[in-house]
């Protein structure tokens, strides 16, 4: 059953495009070591299991040491999908990374504020 919305809709309008606020986990990359990232994700999934199935995920590239040098974004996205996560976008990307993200049909997301991390996924991703 769909959740009720606090927005009142005019009668007879079959569709409404709304701007809601959703909080999704963000994977912050601070290193370009793909093998270490794979080991990290494997540990998180082993620890939590099913909470990662079908989880939308943003990828923050802003803290990479050499942001223009990331050539493994397709591999990272594939790895995350292999673990059952759904990468939906990137933030903090250089122009070259934005091109890669567009080619992978990922959203280009604005840098998010550091909101308080809540729940299991926030704790698993370093909160």
PDB file of C-alpha atoms in Angstrom:
ATOM      1  CA  UNK A   1       0.000   0.000   0.000  1.00  0.00           C
ATOM      2  CA  UNK A   2       1.471   3.395  -0.966  1.00  0.00           C
ATOM      3  CA  UNK A   3       2.374   5.779   1.820  1.00  0.00           C
ATOM      4  CA  UNK A   4       0.042   8.756   2.203  1.00  0.00           C
ATOM      5  CA  UNK A   5       1.520  12.074   1.141  1.00  0.00           C
ATOM      6  CA  UNK A   6       1.141  15.274   3.105  1.00  0.00           C
ATOM      7  CA  UNK A   7       0.752  17.141  -0.216  1.00  0.00           C
ATOM      8  CA  UNK A   8      -2.844  17.726  -1.227  1.00  0.00           C
ATOM      9  CA  UNK A   9      -3.566  16.848  -4.829  1.00  0.00           C
ATOM     10  CA  UNK A  10      -6.278  18.477  -6.882  1.00  0.00           C
ATOM     11  CA  UNK A  11      -9.116  16.083  -7.686  1.00  0.00           C
ATOM     12  CA  UNK A  12      -8.931  14.579 -11.158  1.00  0.00           C
ATOM     13  CA  UNK A  13      -5.144  15.008 -11.563  1.00  0.00           C
ATOM     14  CA  UNK A  14      -3.777  11.536 -12.371  1.00  0.00           C
ATOM     15  CA  UNK A  15      -0.085  12.364 -11.971  1.00  0.00           C
ATOM     16  CA  UNK A  16       1.976  14.651  -9.780  1.00  0.00           C
ATOM     17  CA  UNK A  17       5.716  15.233  -9.929  1.00  0.00           C
ATOM     18  CA  UNK A  18       6.888  15.890  -6.383  1.00  0.00           C
ATOM     19  CA  UNK A  19      10.192  16.779  -4.864  1.00  0.00           C
ATOM     20  CA  UNK A  20      10.631  14.603  -1.797  1.00  0.00           C
ATOM     21  CA  UNK A  21      13.681  14.301   0.380  1.00  0.00           C
ATOM     22  CA  UNK A  22      15.190  10.840   0.490  1.00  0.00           C
ATOM     23  CA  UNK A  23      18.244   9.891   2.438  1.00  0.00           C
ATOM     24  CA  UNK A  24      20.371   7.210   0.806  1.00  0.00           C
ATOM     25  CA  UNK A  25      23.667   5.685   1.882  1.00  0.00           C
ATOM     26  CA  UNK A  26      26.782   7.171   0.328  1.00  0.00           C
ATOM     27  CA  UNK A  27      29.969   5.271  -0.366  1.00  0.00           C
ATOM     28  CA  UNK A  28      32.818   7.756   0.098  1.00  0.00           C
ATOM     29  CA  UNK A  29      35.908   6.751  -1.882  1.00  0.00           C
ATOM     30  CA  UNK A  30      39.177   7.960  -0.378  1.00  0.00           C
ATOM     31  CA  UNK A  31      41.457   5.598  -2.265  1.00  0.00           C
ATOM     32  CA  UNK A  32      41.741   4.132  -5.759  1.00  0.00           C
ATOM     33  CA  UNK A  33      42.581   0.593  -4.559  1.00  0.00           C
ATOM     34  CA  UNK A  34      39.811  -1.492  -6.167  1.00  0.00           C
ATOM     35  CA  UNK A  35      40.870  -4.704  -4.414  1.00  0.00           C
ATOM     36  CA  UNK A  36      40.723  -2.992  -1.006  1.00  0.00           C
ATOM     37  CA  UNK A  37      37.291  -1.564  -1.875  1.00  0.00           C
ATOM     38  CA  UNK A  38      36.049  -5.020  -2.855  1.00  0.00           C
ATOM     39  CA  UNK A  39      37.325  -6.461   0.442  1.00  0.00           C
ATOM     40  CA  UNK A  40      35.649  -3.615   2.381  1.00  0.00           C
ATOM     41  CA  UNK A  41      32.294  -4.127   0.660  1.00  0.00           C
ATOM     42  CA  UNK A  42      32.533  -7.912   1.106  1.00  0.00           C
ATOM     43  CA  UNK A  43      33.082  -7.437   4.865  1.00  0.00           C
ATOM     44  CA  UNK A  44      30.118  -5.066   5.132  1.00  0.00           C
ATOM     45  CA  UNK A  45      27.822  -7.436   3.242  1.00  0.00           C
ATOM     46  CA  UNK A  46      29.015 -10.449   5.267  1.00  0.00           C
ATOM     47  CA  UNK A  47      28.294  -8.543   8.464  1.00  0.00           C
ATOM     48  CA  UNK A  48      24.889  -7.202   7.446  1.00  0.00           C
ATOM     49  CA  UNK A  49      23.643  -9.499   4.692  1.00  0.00           C
ATOM     50  CA  UNK A  50      20.185  -8.756   3.330  1.00  0.00           C
ATOM     51  CA  UNK A  51      20.010  -5.062   4.306  1.00  0.00           C
ATOM     52  CA  UNK A  52      22.226  -4.425   1.267  1.00  0.00           C
ATOM     53  CA  UNK A  53      19.874  -6.119  -1.205  1.00  0.00           C
ATOM     54  CA  UNK A  54      18.388  -3.503  -3.538  1.00  0.00           C
ATOM     55  CA  UNK A  55      19.841  -0.570  -1.562  1.00  0.00           C
ATOM     56  CA  UNK A  56      20.175   2.621  -3.636  1.00  0.00           C
ATOM     57  CA  UNK A  57      23.639   4.068  -3.175  1.00  0.00           C
ATOM     58  CA  UNK A  58      25.432   7.309  -4.042  1.00  0.00           C
ATOM     59  CA  UNK A  59      29.172   7.306  -4.723  1.00  0.00           C
ATOM     60  CA  UNK A  60      31.131  10.317  -3.426  1.00  0.00           C
ATOM     61  CA  UNK A  61      34.331  10.889  -5.400  1.00  0.00           C
ATOM     62  CA  UNK A  62      35.295  14.223  -3.828  1.00  0.00           C
ATOM     63  CA  UNK A  63      37.938  12.832  -1.464  1.00  0.00           C
ATOM     64  CA  UNK A  64      39.929  10.830  -3.991  1.00  0.00           C
ATOM     65  CA  UNK A  65      43.572  11.955  -4.057  1.00  0.00           C
ATOM     66  CA  UNK A  66      43.782  12.238  -7.844  1.00  0.00           C
ATOM     67  CA  UNK A  67      40.158  12.737  -8.869  1.00  0.00           C
ATOM     68  CA  UNK A  68      40.882  12.907 -12.590  1.00  0.00           C
ATOM     69  CA  UNK A  69      42.690   9.559 -12.541  1.00  0.00           C
ATOM     70  CA  UNK A  70      39.756   7.308 -11.606  1.00  0.00           C
ATOM     71  CA  UNK A  71      39.261   5.053 -14.608  1.00  0.00           C
ATOM     72  CA  UNK A  72      37.624   2.202 -12.711  1.00  0.00           C
ATOM     73  CA  UNK A  73      34.160   3.702 -12.188  1.00  0.00           C
ATOM     74  CA  UNK A  74      32.528   1.058 -14.425  1.00  0.00           C
ATOM     75  CA  UNK A  75      34.277  -1.666 -12.420  1.00  0.00           C
ATOM     76  CA  UNK A  76      33.195  -0.089  -9.109  1.00  0.00           C
ATOM     77  CA  UNK A  77      29.588   0.196 -10.268  1.00  0.00           C
ATOM     78  CA  UNK A  78      29.645  -3.420 -11.464  1.00  0.00           C
ATOM     79  CA  UNK A  79      31.126  -4.565  -8.149  1.00  0.00           C
ATOM     80  CA  UNK A  80      28.425  -2.787  -6.149  1.00  0.00           C
ATOM     81  CA  UNK A  81      25.720  -4.241  -8.370  1.00  0.00           C
ATOM     82  CA  UNK A  82      27.277  -7.672  -7.899  1.00  0.00           C
ATOM     83  CA  UNK A  83      26.740  -7.272  -4.160  1.00  0.00           C
ATOM     84  CA  UNK A  84      23.078  -6.408  -4.783  1.00  0.00           C
ATOM     85  CA  UNK A  85      23.357  -2.640  -4.337  1.00  0.00           C
ATOM     86  CA  UNK A  86      21.977  -0.164  -6.848  1.00  0.00           C
ATOM     87  CA  UNK A  87      24.362   2.731  -7.536  1.00  0.00           C
ATOM     88  CA  UNK A  88      22.148   5.664  -8.526  1.00  0.00           C
ATOM     89  CA  UNK A  89      24.560   8.579  -8.803  1.00  0.00           C
ATOM     90  CA  UNK A  90      27.882  10.221  -8.088  1.00  0.00           C
ATOM     91  CA  UNK A  91      28.812  13.439  -6.348  1.00  0.00           C
ATOM     92  CA  UNK A  92      32.081  15.331  -6.105  1.00  0.00           C
ATOM     93  CA  UNK A  93      33.053  14.210  -9.598  1.00  0.00           C
ATOM     94  CA  UNK A  94      35.580  15.830 -11.918  1.00  0.00           C
ATOM     95  CA  UNK A  95      34.540  16.529 -15.514  1.00  0.00           C
ATOM     96  CA  UNK A  96      36.090  13.247 -16.709  1.00  0.00           C
ATOM     97  CA  UNK A  97      34.285  11.346 -13.949  1.00  0.00           C
ATOM     98  CA  UNK A  98      31.007  13.049 -14.841  1.00  0.00           C
ATOM     99  CA  UNK A  99      31.413  11.751 -18.399  1.00  0.00           C
ATOM    100  CA  UNK A 100      31.966   8.233 -17.057  1.00  0.00           C
ATOM    101  CA  UNK A 101      28.918   8.564 -14.787  1.00  0.00           C
ATOM    102  CA  UNK A 102      26.728   9.730 -17.685  1.00  0.00           C
ATOM    103  CA  UNK A 103      27.884   6.763 -19.769  1.00  0.00           C
ATOM    104  CA  UNK A 104      26.856   4.471 -16.890  1.00  0.00           C
ATOM    105  CA  UNK A 105      23.484   6.264 -16.639  1.00  0.00           C
ATOM    106  CA  UNK A 106      24.213   7.499 -13.130  1.00  0.00           C
ATOM    107  CA  UNK A 107      22.816  10.749 -11.800  1.00  0.00           C
ATOM    108  CA  UNK A 108      25.161  13.673 -11.230  1.00  0.00           C
ATOM    109  CA  UNK A 109      24.294  14.590  -7.668  1.00  0.00           C
ATOM    110  CA  UNK A 110      25.155  17.750  -5.772  1.00  0.00           C
ATOM    111  CA  UNK A 111      27.490  17.470  -2.829  1.00  0.00           C
ATOM    112  CA  UNK A 112      25.396  16.626   0.192  1.00  0.00           C
ATOM    113  CA  UNK A 113      25.731  18.073   3.653  1.00  0.00           C
ATOM    114  CA  UNK A 114      26.946  15.755   6.340  1.00  0.00           C
ATOM    115  CA  UNK A 115      23.624  14.777   7.851  1.00  0.00           C
ATOM    116  CA  UNK A 116      23.530  12.620  10.949  1.00  0.00           C
ATOM    117  CA  UNK A 117      23.877   8.997   9.921  1.00  0.00           C
ATOM    118  CA  UNK A 118      21.031   6.889  11.214  1.00  0.00           C
ATOM    119  CA  UNK A 119      20.142   3.261  11.216  1.00  0.00           C
ATOM    120  CA  UNK A 120      22.000   0.142  10.217  1.00  0.00           C
ATOM    121  CA  UNK A 121      23.211   1.351   6.840  1.00  0.00           C
ATOM    122  CA  UNK A 122      24.640   4.542   8.309  1.00  0.00           C
ATOM    123  CA  UNK A 123      26.563   2.521  10.894  1.00  0.00           C
ATOM    124  CA  UNK A 124      27.789   0.056   8.271  1.00  0.00           C
ATOM    125  CA  UNK A 125      29.120   2.796   6.037  1.00  0.00           C
ATOM    126  CA  UNK A 126      31.235   4.297   8.765  1.00  0.00           C
ATOM    127  CA  UNK A 127      28.730   6.333  10.804  1.00  0.00           C
TER     128      UNK A 127
END
